[in-house]
mmCIF file of C-alpha atoms in Angstrom:
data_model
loop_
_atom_site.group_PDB
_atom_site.id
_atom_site.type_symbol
_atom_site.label_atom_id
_atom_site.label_comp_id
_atom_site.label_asym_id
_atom_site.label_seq_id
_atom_site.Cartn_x
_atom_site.Cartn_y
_atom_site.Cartn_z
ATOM 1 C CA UNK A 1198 0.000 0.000 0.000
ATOM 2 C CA UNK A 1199 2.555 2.131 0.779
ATOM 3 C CA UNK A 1200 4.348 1.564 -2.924
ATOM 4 C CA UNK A 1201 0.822 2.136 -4.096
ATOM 5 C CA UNK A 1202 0.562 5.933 -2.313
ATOM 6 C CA UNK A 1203 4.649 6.669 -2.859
ATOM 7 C CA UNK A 1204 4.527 5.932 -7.012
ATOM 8 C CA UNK A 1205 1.836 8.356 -8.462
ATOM 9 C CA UNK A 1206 3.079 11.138 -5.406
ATOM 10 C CA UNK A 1207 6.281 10.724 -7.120
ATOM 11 C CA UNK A 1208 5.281 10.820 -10.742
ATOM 12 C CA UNK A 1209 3.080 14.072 -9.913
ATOM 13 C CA UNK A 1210 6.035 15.467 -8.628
ATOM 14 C CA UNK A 1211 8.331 14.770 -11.887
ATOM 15 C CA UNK A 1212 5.320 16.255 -14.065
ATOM 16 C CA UNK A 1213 4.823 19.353 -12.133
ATOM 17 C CA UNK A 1214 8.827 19.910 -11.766
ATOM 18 C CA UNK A 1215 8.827 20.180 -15.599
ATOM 19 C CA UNK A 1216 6.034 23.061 -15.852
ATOM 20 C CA UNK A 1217 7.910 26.625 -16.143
ATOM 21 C CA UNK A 1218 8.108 29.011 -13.577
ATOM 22 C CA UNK A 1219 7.113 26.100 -11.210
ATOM 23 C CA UNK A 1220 9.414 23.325 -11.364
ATOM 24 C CA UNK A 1221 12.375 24.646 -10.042
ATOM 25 C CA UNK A 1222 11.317 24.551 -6.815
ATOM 26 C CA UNK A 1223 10.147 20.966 -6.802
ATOM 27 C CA UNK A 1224 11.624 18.554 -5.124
ATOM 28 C CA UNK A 1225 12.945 15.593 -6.433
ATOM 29 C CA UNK A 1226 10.701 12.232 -5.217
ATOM 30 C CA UNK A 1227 12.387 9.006 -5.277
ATOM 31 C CA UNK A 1228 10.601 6.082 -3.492
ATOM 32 C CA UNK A 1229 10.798 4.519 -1.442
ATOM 33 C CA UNK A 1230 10.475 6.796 1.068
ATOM 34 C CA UNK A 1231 11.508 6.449 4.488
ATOM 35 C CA UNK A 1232 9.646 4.895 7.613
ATOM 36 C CA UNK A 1233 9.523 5.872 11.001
ATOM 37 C CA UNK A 1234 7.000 3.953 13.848
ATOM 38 C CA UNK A 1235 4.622 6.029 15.434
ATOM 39 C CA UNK A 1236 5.628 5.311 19.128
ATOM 40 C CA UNK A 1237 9.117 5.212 18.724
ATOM 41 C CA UNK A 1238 9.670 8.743 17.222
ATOM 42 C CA UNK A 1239 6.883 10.546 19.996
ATOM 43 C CA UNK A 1240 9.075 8.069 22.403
ATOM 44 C CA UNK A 1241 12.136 9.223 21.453
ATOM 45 C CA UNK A 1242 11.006 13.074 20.872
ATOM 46 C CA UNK A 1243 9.366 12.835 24.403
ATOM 47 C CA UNK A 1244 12.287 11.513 25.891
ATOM 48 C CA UNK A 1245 9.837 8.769 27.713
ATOM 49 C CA UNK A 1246 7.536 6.290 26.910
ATOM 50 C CA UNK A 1247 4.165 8.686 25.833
ATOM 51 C CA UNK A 1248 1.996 4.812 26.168
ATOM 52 C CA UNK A 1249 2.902 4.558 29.587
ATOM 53 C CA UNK A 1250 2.503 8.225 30.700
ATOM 54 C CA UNK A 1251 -0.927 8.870 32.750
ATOM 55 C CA UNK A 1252 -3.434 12.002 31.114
ATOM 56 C CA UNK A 1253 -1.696 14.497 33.573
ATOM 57 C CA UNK A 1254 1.817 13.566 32.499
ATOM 58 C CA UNK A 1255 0.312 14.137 29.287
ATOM 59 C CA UNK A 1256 -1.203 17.348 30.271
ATOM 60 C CA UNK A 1257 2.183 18.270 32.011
ATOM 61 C CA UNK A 1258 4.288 17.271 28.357
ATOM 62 C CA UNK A 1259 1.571 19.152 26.541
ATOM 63 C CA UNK A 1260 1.801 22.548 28.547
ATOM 64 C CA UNK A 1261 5.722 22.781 27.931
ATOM 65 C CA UNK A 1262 4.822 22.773 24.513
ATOM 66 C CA UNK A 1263 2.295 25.257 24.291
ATOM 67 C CA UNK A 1264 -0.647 22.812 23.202
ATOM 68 C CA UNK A 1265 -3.859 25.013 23.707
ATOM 69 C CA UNK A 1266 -6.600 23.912 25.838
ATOM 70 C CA UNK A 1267 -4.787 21.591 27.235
ATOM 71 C CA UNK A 1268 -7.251 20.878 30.527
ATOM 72 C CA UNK A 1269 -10.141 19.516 28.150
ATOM 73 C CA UNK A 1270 -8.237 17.012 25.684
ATOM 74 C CA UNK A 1271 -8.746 13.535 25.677
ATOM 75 C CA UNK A 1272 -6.062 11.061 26.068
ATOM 76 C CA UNK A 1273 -6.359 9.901 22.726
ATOM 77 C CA UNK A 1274 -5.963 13.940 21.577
ATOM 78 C CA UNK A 1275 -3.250 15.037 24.232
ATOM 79 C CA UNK A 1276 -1.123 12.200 22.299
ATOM 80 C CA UNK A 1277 -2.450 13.276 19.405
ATOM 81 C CA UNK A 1278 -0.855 17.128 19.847
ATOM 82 C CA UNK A 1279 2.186 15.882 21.076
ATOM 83 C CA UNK A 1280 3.169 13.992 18.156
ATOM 84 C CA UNK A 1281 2.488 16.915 15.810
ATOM 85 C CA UNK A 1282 4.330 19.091 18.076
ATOM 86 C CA UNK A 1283 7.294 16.784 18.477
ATOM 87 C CA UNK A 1284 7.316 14.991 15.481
ATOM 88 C CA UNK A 1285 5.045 16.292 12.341
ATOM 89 C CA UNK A 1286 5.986 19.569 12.513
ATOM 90 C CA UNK A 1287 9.704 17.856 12.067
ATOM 91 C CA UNK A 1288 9.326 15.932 9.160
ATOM 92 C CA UNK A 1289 10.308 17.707 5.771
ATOM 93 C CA UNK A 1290 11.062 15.432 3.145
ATOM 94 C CA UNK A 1291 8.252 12.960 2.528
ATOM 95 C CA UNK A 1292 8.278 10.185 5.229
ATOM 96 C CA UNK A 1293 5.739 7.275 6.179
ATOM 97 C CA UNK A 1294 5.047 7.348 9.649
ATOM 98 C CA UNK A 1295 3.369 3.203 10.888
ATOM 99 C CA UNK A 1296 1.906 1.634 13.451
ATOM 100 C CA UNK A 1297 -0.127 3.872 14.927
ATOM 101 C CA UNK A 1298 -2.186 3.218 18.431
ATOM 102 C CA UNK A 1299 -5.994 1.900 18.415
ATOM 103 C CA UNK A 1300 -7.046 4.683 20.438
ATOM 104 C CA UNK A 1301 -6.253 6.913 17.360
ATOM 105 C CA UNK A 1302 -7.630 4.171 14.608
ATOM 106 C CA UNK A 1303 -10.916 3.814 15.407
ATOM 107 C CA UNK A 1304 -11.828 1.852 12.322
ATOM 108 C CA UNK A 1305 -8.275 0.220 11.572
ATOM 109 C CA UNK A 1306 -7.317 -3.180 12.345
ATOM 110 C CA UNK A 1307 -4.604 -4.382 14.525
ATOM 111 C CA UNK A 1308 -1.640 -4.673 13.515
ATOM 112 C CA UNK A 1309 -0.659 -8.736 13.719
ATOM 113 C CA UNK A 1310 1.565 -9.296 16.747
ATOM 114 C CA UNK A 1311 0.856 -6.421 18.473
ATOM 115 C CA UNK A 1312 -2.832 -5.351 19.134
ATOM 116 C CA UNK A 1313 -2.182 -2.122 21.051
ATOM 117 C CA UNK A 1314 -1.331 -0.619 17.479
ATOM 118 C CA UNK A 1315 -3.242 -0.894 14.183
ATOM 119 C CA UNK A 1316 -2.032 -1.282 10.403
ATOM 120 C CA UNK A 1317 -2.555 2.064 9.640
ATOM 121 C CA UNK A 1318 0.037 5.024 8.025
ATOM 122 C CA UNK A 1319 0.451 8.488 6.497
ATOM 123 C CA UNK A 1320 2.592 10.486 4.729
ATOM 124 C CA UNK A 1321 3.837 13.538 5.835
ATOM 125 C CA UNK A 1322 6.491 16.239 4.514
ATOM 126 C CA UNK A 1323 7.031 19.819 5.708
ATOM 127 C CA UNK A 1324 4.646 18.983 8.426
ATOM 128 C CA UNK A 1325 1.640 18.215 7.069
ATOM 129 C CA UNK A 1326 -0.310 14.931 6.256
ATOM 130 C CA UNK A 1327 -0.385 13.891 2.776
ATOM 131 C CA UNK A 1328 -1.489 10.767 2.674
ATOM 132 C CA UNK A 1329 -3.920 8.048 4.972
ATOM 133 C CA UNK A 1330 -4.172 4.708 4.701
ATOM 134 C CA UNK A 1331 -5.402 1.814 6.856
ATOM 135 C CA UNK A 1332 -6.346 -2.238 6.931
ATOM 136 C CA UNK A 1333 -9.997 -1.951 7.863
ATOM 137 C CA UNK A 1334 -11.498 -3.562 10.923
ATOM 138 C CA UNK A 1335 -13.793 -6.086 9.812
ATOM 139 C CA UNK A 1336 -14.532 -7.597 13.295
ATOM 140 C CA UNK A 1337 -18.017 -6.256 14.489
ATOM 141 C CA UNK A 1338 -17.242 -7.221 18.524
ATOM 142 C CA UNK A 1339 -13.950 -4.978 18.155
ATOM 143 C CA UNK A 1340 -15.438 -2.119 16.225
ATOM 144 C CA UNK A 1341 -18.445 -2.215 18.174
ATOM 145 C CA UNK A 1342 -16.159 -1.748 21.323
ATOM 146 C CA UNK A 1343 -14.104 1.329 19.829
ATOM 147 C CA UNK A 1344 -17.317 3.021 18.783
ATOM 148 C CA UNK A 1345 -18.777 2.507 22.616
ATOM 149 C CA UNK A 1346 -15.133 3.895 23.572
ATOM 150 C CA UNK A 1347 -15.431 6.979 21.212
ATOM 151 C CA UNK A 1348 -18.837 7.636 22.116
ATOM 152 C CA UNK A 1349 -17.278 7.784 26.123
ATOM 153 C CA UNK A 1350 -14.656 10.148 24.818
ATOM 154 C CA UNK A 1351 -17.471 12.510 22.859
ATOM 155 C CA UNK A 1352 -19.398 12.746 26.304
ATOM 156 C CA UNK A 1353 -17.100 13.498 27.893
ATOM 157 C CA UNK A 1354 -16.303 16.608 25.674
ATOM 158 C CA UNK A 1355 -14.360 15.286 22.870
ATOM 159 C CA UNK A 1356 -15.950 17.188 20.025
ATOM 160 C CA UNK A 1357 -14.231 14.790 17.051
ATOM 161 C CA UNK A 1358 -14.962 11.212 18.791
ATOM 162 C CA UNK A 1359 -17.301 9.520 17.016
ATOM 163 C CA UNK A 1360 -20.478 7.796 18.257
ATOM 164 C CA UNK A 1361 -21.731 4.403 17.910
ATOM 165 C CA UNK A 1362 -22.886 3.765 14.246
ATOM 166 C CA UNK A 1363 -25.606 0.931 14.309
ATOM 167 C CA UNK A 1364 -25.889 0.850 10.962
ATOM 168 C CA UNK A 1365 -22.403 0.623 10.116
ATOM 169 C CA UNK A 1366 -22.293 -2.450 12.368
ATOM 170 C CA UNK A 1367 -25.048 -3.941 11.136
ATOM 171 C CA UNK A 1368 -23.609 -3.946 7.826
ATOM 172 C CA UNK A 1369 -20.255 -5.676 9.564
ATOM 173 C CA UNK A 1370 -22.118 -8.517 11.036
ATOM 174 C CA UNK A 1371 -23.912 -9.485 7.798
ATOM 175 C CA UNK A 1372 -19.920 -9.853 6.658
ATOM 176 C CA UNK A 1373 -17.264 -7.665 5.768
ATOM 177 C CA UNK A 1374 -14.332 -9.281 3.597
ATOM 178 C CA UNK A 1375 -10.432 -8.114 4.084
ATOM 179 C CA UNK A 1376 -9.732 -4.734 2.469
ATOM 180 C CA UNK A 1377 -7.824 -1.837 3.144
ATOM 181 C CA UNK A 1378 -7.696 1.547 1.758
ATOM 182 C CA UNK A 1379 -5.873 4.854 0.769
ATOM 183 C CA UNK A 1380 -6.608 8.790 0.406
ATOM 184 C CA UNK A 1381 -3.832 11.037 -0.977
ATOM 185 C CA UNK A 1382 -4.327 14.728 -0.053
ATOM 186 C CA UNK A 1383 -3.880 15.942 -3.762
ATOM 187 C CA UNK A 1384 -4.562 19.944 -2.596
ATOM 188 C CA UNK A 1385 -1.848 19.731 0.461
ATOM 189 C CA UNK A 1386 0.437 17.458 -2.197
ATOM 190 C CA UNK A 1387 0.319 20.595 -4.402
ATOM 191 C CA UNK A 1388 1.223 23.067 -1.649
ATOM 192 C CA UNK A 1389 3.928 20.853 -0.846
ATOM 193 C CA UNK A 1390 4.771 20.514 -4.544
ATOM 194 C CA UNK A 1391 5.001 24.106 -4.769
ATOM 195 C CA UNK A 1392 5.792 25.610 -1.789
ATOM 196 C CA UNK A 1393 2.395 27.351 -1.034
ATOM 197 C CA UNK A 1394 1.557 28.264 2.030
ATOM 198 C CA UNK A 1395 -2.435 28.907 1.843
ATOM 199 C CA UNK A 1396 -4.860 25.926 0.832
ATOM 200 C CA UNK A 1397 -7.219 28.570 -0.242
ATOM 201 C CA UNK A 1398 -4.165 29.185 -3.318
ATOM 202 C CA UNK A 1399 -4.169 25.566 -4.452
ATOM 203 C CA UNK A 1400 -7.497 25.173 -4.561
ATOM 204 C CA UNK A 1401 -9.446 25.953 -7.940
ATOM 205 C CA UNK A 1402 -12.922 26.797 -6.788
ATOM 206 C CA UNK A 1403 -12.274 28.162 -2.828
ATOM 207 C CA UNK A 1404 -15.226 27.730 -1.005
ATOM 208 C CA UNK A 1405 -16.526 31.799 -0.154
ATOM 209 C CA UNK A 1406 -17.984 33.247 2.746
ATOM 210 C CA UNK A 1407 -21.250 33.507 2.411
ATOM 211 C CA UNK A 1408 -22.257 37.514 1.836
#
């Protein structure tokens, strides 16, 4: 999957570096590109283990690194910041990060050997996400737990947890064969591609405020 999102990124790249008055500043993409584990890098940026870490350890890491509203996160969000504190907002040239923790994957499965993570990665360069992809959860038990666990975190104030989707379940139970999926960013790819550093300028038809 990850040869599947690297080739066309790189391709797009090569075709926009040879447009004038553009492609100087492109970059030059040769896959493969590389791979760092989710844990490890917010580990080793953290200078602890972030898994082990109770919410006001996280709150504590969060506040030295200016993470706004710190006092109403969720777990699952506190971690969340922190990495693109520590680690997104590191990553220039385009890297895959892998293996990323259920409580962010809501609808991933888990990665073989190691349930506490899921088979899930993106793609990120100059600190921004370019690409998602995951293995989806096909178990209806499991996903039926992590909706139950979202719709905890969205009581509880979490404004982007998701609730418990009956039908979606539904659908699961009836049977749900092995597939997996990716989305590329194309309008952050181009802002990347060309050094932009507005969406709005990327984008051919901006949505307007209403008058």
């Amino acid at each position: 999957m990850m040869h599947v999102a690297a080739a066309p990124i790189a391709h797009v790249a090569a075709a926009v570096r040879a447009v004038p008055g553009v492609g100087a500043a492109v970059p030059v993409l040769t896959p493969p590109f590389p791979r760092i584990e989710w844990v490890g890098s917010l580990n080793a940026a953290l200078g602890r283990d972030a898994m082990a870490c109770s919410d006001e350890e996280l709150r504590r890491e969060a506040r030295t690194r200016n993470v706004q509203h710190v006092d109403t996160l969720s777990r699952p969000k506190l971690l969340d910041e922190l990495f693109q504190a520590l680690v997104e907002s590191t990553i220039e040239t385009p890297t895959f990060v892998v293996d990323y923790p259920v409580e962010l994957s809501p609808l991933a499965k888990p990665k073989r050997g190691n349930p506490a993570l899921t088979e899930r990665f993106e793609l990120f360069a100059r600190g921004k996400e370019l690409a998602n992809a995951f293995s989806e959860l096909n178990d209806p038990l499991d996903q039926r737990q992590r909706f139950e666990a979202q719709a905890r975190l969205r009581d509880a104030g979490d404004e982007e947890a998701s609730g418990v989707d009956e039908d979606y379940l539904r659908a699961m139970e009836y049977g749900m064969p092995p597939m997996g999926g990716v989305g590329i960013g194309v309008d952050r790819l181009f802002m990347y591609l060309t050094d932009t550093a507005n969406i709005r300028d990327v984008i051919l038809f901006p949505t307007m405020r209403p008058e």
